[in-house]
Amino acid sequence: MAQGWTMTGPANPFKFQASARPPVLGATEDARANAKVRLAAAFRLLGTLGLNTGVAGHLTVRDPVLPDHFWVNAFGRPYASMRPDDLTLVRHSGDVVHGRAINAAAFAIHAELHRARPDVHCVVHGHPVHGTAFAALGRRLLPINQDVCAVSEDHVVYGEPSGLVVELDEGRRIAEALATHKAAILLNHGLLTVGQTVDEAVWWFILMDRSCQIQLLAEAAGTPRVLPPDVARGIARQIGTAAFGWFQCQPLIGPYLAQLQ
């Protein structure tokens, strides 16, 4: 079993369920180290998948010891070679406590989201090709396959055309638009996801971009048929949970964790 997995008891082989859950580490130095390693691994994963663009994009994780602080990538550090030591610790007030300078947009967006959502451990934002293309349409994703059902009724469209987000006021508006949802499509901008763990937030980001690609392909070929709402919601109850989002990410993030441990 991969390090960091906690079994929940014997899995029922005839029920679609997560057979492992993230460990609960509390407000400890071990929890801080674990969060930084997982965040660095997440950067490497997204870099390998090509879901980053130059120096744009940022991921943050709330510090387990200091909940009004978060760790974020230093500005310009390559995703594909990210290490825990490359992360910067920032207070919600804007003070850089440890590390190098960060992207101004990272602070404007992430500080407000972490402040507004105490339940959120990780925030992922970027400009992946398919998600950014779909964001130009100003529309929501449709439940046209089982995978997208995990997010189809749990994401929003932030409908203000935006360029570089460097003002806290816009970060607040994004946080208000996101409300209690797990993902947002930012008009003319890109994608944003949140989660109770790094792994969960990263999985929703990967899923959102993939779902954007699938819907673009389907609509280019014709008019997609949409799953009935009761069917889509039933699927979401199984694969749209925080635990299942974390579980979905394990086969993807595992090799990058191994590189850093």
Tab-separated table of C-alpha atoms in Angstrom:
chain	number	residue	atom	x	y	z
A	1	MET	CA	0.000	0.000	0.000
A	2	ALA	CA	1.297	3.475	-0.848
A	3	GLN	CA	2.592	5.537	2.062
A	4	GLY	CA	-0.031	7.851	3.533
A	5	TRP	CA	-3.066	5.660	2.823
A	6	THR	CA	-5.383	4.734	5.702
A	7	MET	CA	-7.614	1.721	5.230
A	8	THR	CA	-11.244	2.152	6.259
A	9	GLY	CA	-11.829	-1.536	6.859
A	10	PRO	CA	-12.578	-4.400	4.467
A	11	ALA	CA	-13.798	-3.004	1.156
A	12	ASN	CA	-17.088	-4.273	-0.196
A	13	PRO	CA	-16.132	-5.583	-3.659
A	14	PHE	CA	-19.683	-5.067	-4.897
A	15	LYS	CA	-19.958	-1.390	-3.995
A	16	PHE	CA	-18.269	1.527	-5.738
A	17	GLN	CA	-16.405	3.136	-2.864
A	18	ALA	CA	-13.051	4.531	-1.802
A	19	SER	CA	-11.064	1.770	-0.120
A	20	ALA	CA	-8.649	4.257	1.504
A	21	ARG	CA	-8.845	7.724	3.017
A	22	PRO	CA	-6.293	10.437	3.773
A	23	PRO	CA	-4.597	10.216	7.161
A	24	VAL	CA	-5.594	12.723	9.851
A	25	LEU	CA	-2.381	14.330	11.113
A	26	GLY	CA	-3.684	17.306	13.085
A	27	ALA	CA	-1.867	20.602	13.694
A	28	THR	CA	1.649	19.149	13.850
A	29	GLU	CA	5.022	19.594	12.211
A	30	ASP	CA	4.524	16.185	10.591
A	31	ALA	CA	1.284	17.469	9.075
A	32	ARG	CA	3.107	20.541	7.743
A	33	ALA	CA	5.833	18.416	6.181
A	34	ASN	CA	3.223	16.095	4.657
A	35	ALA	CA	1.271	19.013	3.183
A	36	LYS	CA	4.390	20.526	1.608
A	37	VAL	CA	5.480	17.215	0.086
A	38	ARG	CA	2.027	16.593	-1.359
A	39	LEU	CA	1.846	20.123	-2.764
A	40	ALA	CA	5.245	19.751	-4.432
A	41	ALA	CA	4.137	16.380	-5.855
A	42	ALA	CA	0.942	18.000	-7.153
A	43	PHE	CA	2.971	20.610	-9.034
A	44	ARG	CA	5.072	17.862	-10.620
A	45	LEU	CA	1.950	15.948	-11.634
A	46	LEU	CA	0.301	18.972	-13.268
A	47	GLY	CA	3.582	19.872	-14.971
A	48	THR	CA	3.862	16.378	-16.462
A	49	LEU	CA	0.259	16.563	-17.685
A	50	GLY	CA	0.938	19.931	-19.345
A	51	LEU	CA	-1.663	21.715	-17.225
A	52	ASN	CA	0.589	24.676	-16.500
A	53	THR	CA	1.487	27.668	-18.689
A	54	GLY	CA	4.872	29.371	-18.284
A	55	VAL	CA	4.978	31.164	-14.945
A	56	ALA	CA	1.176	31.381	-14.709
A	57	GLY	CA	-0.774	29.203	-12.307
A	58	HIS	CA	-0.498	28.558	-8.609
A	59	LEU	CA	-1.431	26.003	-5.989
A	60	THR	CA	-1.703	26.694	-2.278
A	61	VAL	CA	-2.109	24.589	0.822
A	62	ARG	CA	-3.261	25.930	4.188
A	63	ASP	CA	-0.593	25.521	6.845
A	64	PRO	CA	-1.820	22.939	9.397
A	65	VAL	CA	-0.023	24.673	12.286
A	66	LEU	CA	-0.832	28.283	11.347
A	67	PRO	CA	-4.288	28.190	9.702
A	68	ASP	CA	-4.124	31.866	8.682
A	69	HIS	CA	-1.035	31.090	6.551
A	70	PHE	CA	-0.632	29.153	3.307
A	71	TRP	CA	2.202	27.645	1.286
A	72	VAL	CA	2.481	28.592	-2.393
A	73	ASN	CA	4.954	28.184	-5.248
A	74	ALA	CA	7.676	30.801	-5.499
A	75	PHE	CA	7.161	32.908	-8.630
A	76	GLY	CA	8.759	31.325	-11.701
A	77	ARG	CA	9.755	28.010	-10.131
A	78	PRO	CA	9.132	25.184	-12.663
A	79	TYR	CA	6.246	22.892	-11.846
A	80	ALA	CA	8.026	19.763	-13.029
A	81	SER	CA	10.928	20.062	-10.578
A	82	MET	CA	9.091	21.539	-7.586
A	83	ARG	CA	10.418	20.644	-4.141
A	84	PRO	CA	9.015	21.355	-0.679
A	85	ASP	CA	11.886	23.821	-0.163
A	86	ASP	CA	10.675	25.822	-3.182
A	87	LEU	CA	7.430	26.748	-1.426
A	88	THR	CA	6.817	30.106	0.225
A	89	LEU	CA	4.848	30.610	3.439
A	90	VAL	CA	2.500	33.607	3.301
A	91	ARG	CA	0.238	35.096	5.951
A	92	HIS	CA	-3.302	35.969	4.857
A	93	SER	CA	-2.458	39.605	5.588
A	94	GLY	CA	0.174	39.520	2.845
A	95	ASP	CA	3.412	39.048	4.775
A	96	VAL	CA	5.930	36.608	3.295
A	97	VAL	CA	7.027	34.665	6.354
A	98	HIS	CA	9.427	32.268	4.685
A	99	GLY	CA	10.706	31.811	1.146
A	100	ARG	CA	10.968	33.770	-2.087
A	101	ALA	CA	8.665	36.275	-3.805
A	102	ILE	CA	5.342	34.978	-5.104
A	103	ASN	CA	3.003	35.808	-7.969
A	104	ALA	CA	0.810	38.794	-7.023
A	105	ALA	CA	-2.209	37.034	-8.547
A	106	ALA	CA	-1.553	34.026	-6.326
A	107	PHE	CA	-1.952	36.183	-3.242
A	108	ALA	CA	-4.976	38.105	-4.558
A	109	ILE	CA	-6.898	34.921	-5.347
A	110	HIS	CA	-5.733	32.428	-2.757
A	111	ALA	CA	-5.641	34.647	0.329
A	112	GLU	CA	-9.282	35.577	-0.172
A	113	LEU	CA	-10.369	31.999	-0.858
A	114	HIS	CA	-8.584	30.613	2.191
A	115	ARG	CA	-10.034	33.427	4.302
A	116	ALA	CA	-13.589	32.847	3.032
A	117	ARG	CA	-13.496	29.037	3.172
A	118	PRO	CA	-12.072	27.642	6.434
A	119	ASP	CA	-13.040	24.173	5.177
A	120	VAL	CA	-10.667	24.481	2.207
A	121	HIS	CA	-7.186	23.028	2.614
A	122	CYS	CA	-5.962	23.481	-0.962
A	123	VAL	CA	-6.701	25.820	-3.883
A	124	VAL	CA	-5.607	25.120	-7.475
A	125	HIS	CA	-5.711	27.721	-10.245
A	126	GLY	CA	-4.341	27.626	-13.776
A	127	HIS	CA	-4.878	28.186	-17.482
A	128	PRO	CA	-4.936	24.688	-19.042
A	129	VAL	CA	-5.690	24.592	-22.763
A	130	HIS	CA	-9.127	22.996	-22.736
A	131	GLY	CA	-10.336	24.659	-19.568
A	132	THR	CA	-9.256	28.061	-20.842
A	133	ALA	CA	-10.916	27.476	-24.208
A	134	PHE	CA	-14.146	26.464	-22.509
A	135	ALA	CA	-13.906	29.458	-20.161
A	136	ALA	CA	-14.249	31.744	-23.177
A	137	LEU	CA	-17.811	30.443	-23.652
A	138	GLY	CA	-19.079	31.563	-20.250
A	139	ARG	CA	-21.075	28.331	-19.769
A	140	ARG	CA	-21.256	25.508	-17.253
A	141	LEU	CA	-20.287	21.910	-17.874
A	142	LEU	CA	-23.140	19.518	-18.688
A	143	PRO	CA	-23.626	15.994	-17.241
A	144	ILE	CA	-22.848	14.231	-20.516
A	145	ASN	CA	-20.818	11.386	-18.985
A	146	GLN	CA	-20.461	9.774	-15.593
A	147	ASP	CA	-17.135	11.404	-14.659
A	148	VAL	CA	-18.281	14.998	-15.054
A	149	CYS	CA	-21.232	14.317	-12.755
A	150	ALA	CA	-18.809	14.741	-9.834
A	151	VAL	CA	-18.640	18.473	-10.642
A	152	SER	CA	-21.557	19.240	-12.981
A	153	GLU	CA	-23.806	20.599	-10.209
A	154	ASP	CA	-20.955	21.670	-7.943
A	155	HIS	CA	-19.200	24.363	-9.996
A	156	VAL	CA	-19.915	27.950	-10.957
A	157	VAL	CA	-19.074	30.350	-13.770
A	158	TYR	CA	-17.423	33.534	-12.553
A	159	GLY	CA	-18.898	35.819	-15.162
A	160	GLU	CA	-16.713	38.924	-14.926
A	161	PRO	CA	-14.186	39.080	-17.789
A	162	SER	CA	-10.816	39.238	-16.075
A	163	GLY	CA	-7.240	39.848	-17.009
A	164	LEU	CA	-4.488	39.613	-14.433
A	165	VAL	CA	-6.052	39.255	-10.994
A	166	VAL	CA	-3.829	41.387	-8.771
A	167	GLU	CA	-6.432	43.219	-6.684
A	168	LEU	CA	-7.877	41.774	-3.479
A	169	ASP	CA	-11.342	43.031	-4.426
A	170	GLU	CA	-11.442	40.677	-7.400
A	171	GLY	CA	-10.163	37.831	-5.247
A	172	ARG	CA	-13.080	38.490	-2.897
A	173	ARG	CA	-15.556	38.469	-5.773
A	174	ILE	CA	-14.198	35.137	-6.994
A	175	ALA	CA	-14.521	33.721	-3.471
A	176	GLU	CA	-18.094	35.017	-3.228
A	177	ALA	CA	-18.991	33.502	-6.613
A	178	LEU	CA	-17.451	30.149	-5.675
A	179	ALA	CA	-19.449	30.129	-2.411
A	180	THR	CA	-19.547	26.522	-1.144
A	181	HIS	CA	-18.755	24.868	-4.485
A	182	LYS	CA	-15.663	22.856	-5.383
A	183	ALA	CA	-14.809	24.480	-8.734
A	184	ALA	CA	-15.164	27.611	-10.828
A	185	ILE	CA	-14.804	28.427	-14.511
A	186	LEU	CA	-13.371	31.939	-14.702
A	187	LEU	CA	-14.677	33.723	-17.808
A	188	ASN	CA	-11.890	34.470	-20.323
A	189	HIS	CA	-9.380	33.225	-17.785
A	190	GLY	CA	-9.157	29.590	-16.687
A	191	LEU	CA	-10.117	27.112	-13.980
A	192	LEU	CA	-10.077	27.056	-10.194
A	193	THR	CA	-10.732	24.183	-7.796
A	194	VAL	CA	-10.644	23.672	-4.038
A	195	GLY	CA	-10.511	20.689	-1.728
A	196	GLN	CA	-10.141	19.466	1.819
A	197	THR	CA	-6.830	17.908	0.770
A	198	VAL	CA	-4.212	18.695	-1.868
A	199	ASP	CA	-5.034	15.468	-3.661
A	200	GLU	CA	-8.749	16.208	-3.827
A	201	ALA	CA	-8.309	19.742	-5.189
A	202	VAL	CA	-5.817	18.530	-7.813
A	203	TRP	CA	-8.164	15.754	-8.940
A	204	TRP	CA	-11.032	18.200	-9.435
A	205	PHE	CA	-8.713	20.421	-11.494
A	206	ILE	CA	-7.651	17.535	-13.734
A	207	LEU	CA	-11.271	16.388	-14.020
A	208	MET	CA	-12.516	19.891	-14.860
A	209	ASP	CA	-10.005	20.331	-17.676
A	210	ARG	CA	-10.725	16.856	-19.046
A	211	SER	CA	-14.469	17.507	-18.869
A	212	CYS	CA	-14.032	20.781	-20.738
A	213	GLN	CA	-12.144	18.901	-23.454
A	214	ILE	CA	-14.830	16.213	-23.708
A	215	GLN	CA	-17.668	18.714	-23.943
A	216	LEU	CA	-15.840	20.764	-26.579
A	217	LEU	CA	-15.314	17.589	-28.635
A	218	ALA	CA	-18.910	16.419	-28.191
A	219	GLU	CA	-20.387	19.788	-29.144
A	220	ALA	CA	-18.111	20.018	-32.165
A	221	ALA	CA	-19.574	16.724	-33.387
A	222	GLY	CA	-23.217	17.450	-32.603
A	223	THR	CA	-25.621	18.024	-29.733
A	224	PRO	CA	-24.639	15.984	-26.674
A	225	ARG	CA	-27.326	14.004	-24.860
A	226	VAL	CA	-27.476	14.920	-21.186
A	227	LEU	CA	-27.957	12.447	-18.341
A	228	PRO	CA	-31.251	12.818	-16.443
A	229	PRO	CA	-30.798	14.970	-13.304
A	230	ASP	CA	-31.651	12.141	-10.894
A	231	VAL	CA	-29.083	9.862	-12.549
A	232	ALA	CA	-26.397	12.561	-12.560
A	233	ARG	CA	-27.041	13.377	-8.899
A	234	GLY	CA	-26.927	9.716	-7.939
A	235	ILE	CA	-23.516	9.376	-9.581
A	236	ALA	CA	-22.307	12.576	-7.902
A	237	ARG	CA	-23.239	11.200	-4.478
A	238	GLN	CA	-20.780	8.369	-5.095
A	239	ILE	CA	-17.870	10.017	-6.947
A	240	GLY	CA	-18.259	13.672	-6.011
A	241	THR	CA	-17.274	13.431	-2.345
A	242	ALA	CA	-14.078	14.823	-0.851
A	243	ALA	CA	-12.938	11.305	0.058
A	244	PHE	CA	-13.490	9.973	-3.446
A	245	GLY	CA	-11.766	12.979	-5.005
A	246	TRP	CA	-8.717	12.245	-2.850
A	247	PHE	CA	-8.912	8.546	-3.737
A	248	GLN	CA	-9.104	9.232	-7.484
A	249	CYS	CA	-5.846	11.167	-7.312
A	250	GLN	CA	-3.762	8.465	-5.635
A	251	PRO	CA	-2.677	6.528	-8.763
A	252	LEU	CA	-1.668	9.833	-10.384
A	253	ILE	CA	0.177	11.542	-7.547
A	254	GLY	CA	1.810	8.413	-6.103
A	255	PRO	CA	4.892	8.351	-8.397
A	256	TYR	CA	5.632	12.014	-7.636
A	257	LEU	CA	5.350	11.457	-3.894
A	258	ALA	CA	7.855	8.649	-4.291
A	259	GLN	CA	10.283	11.084	-5.939
A	260	LEU	CA	10.132	13.393	-2.914
A	261	GLN	CA	10.157	10.918	-0.024
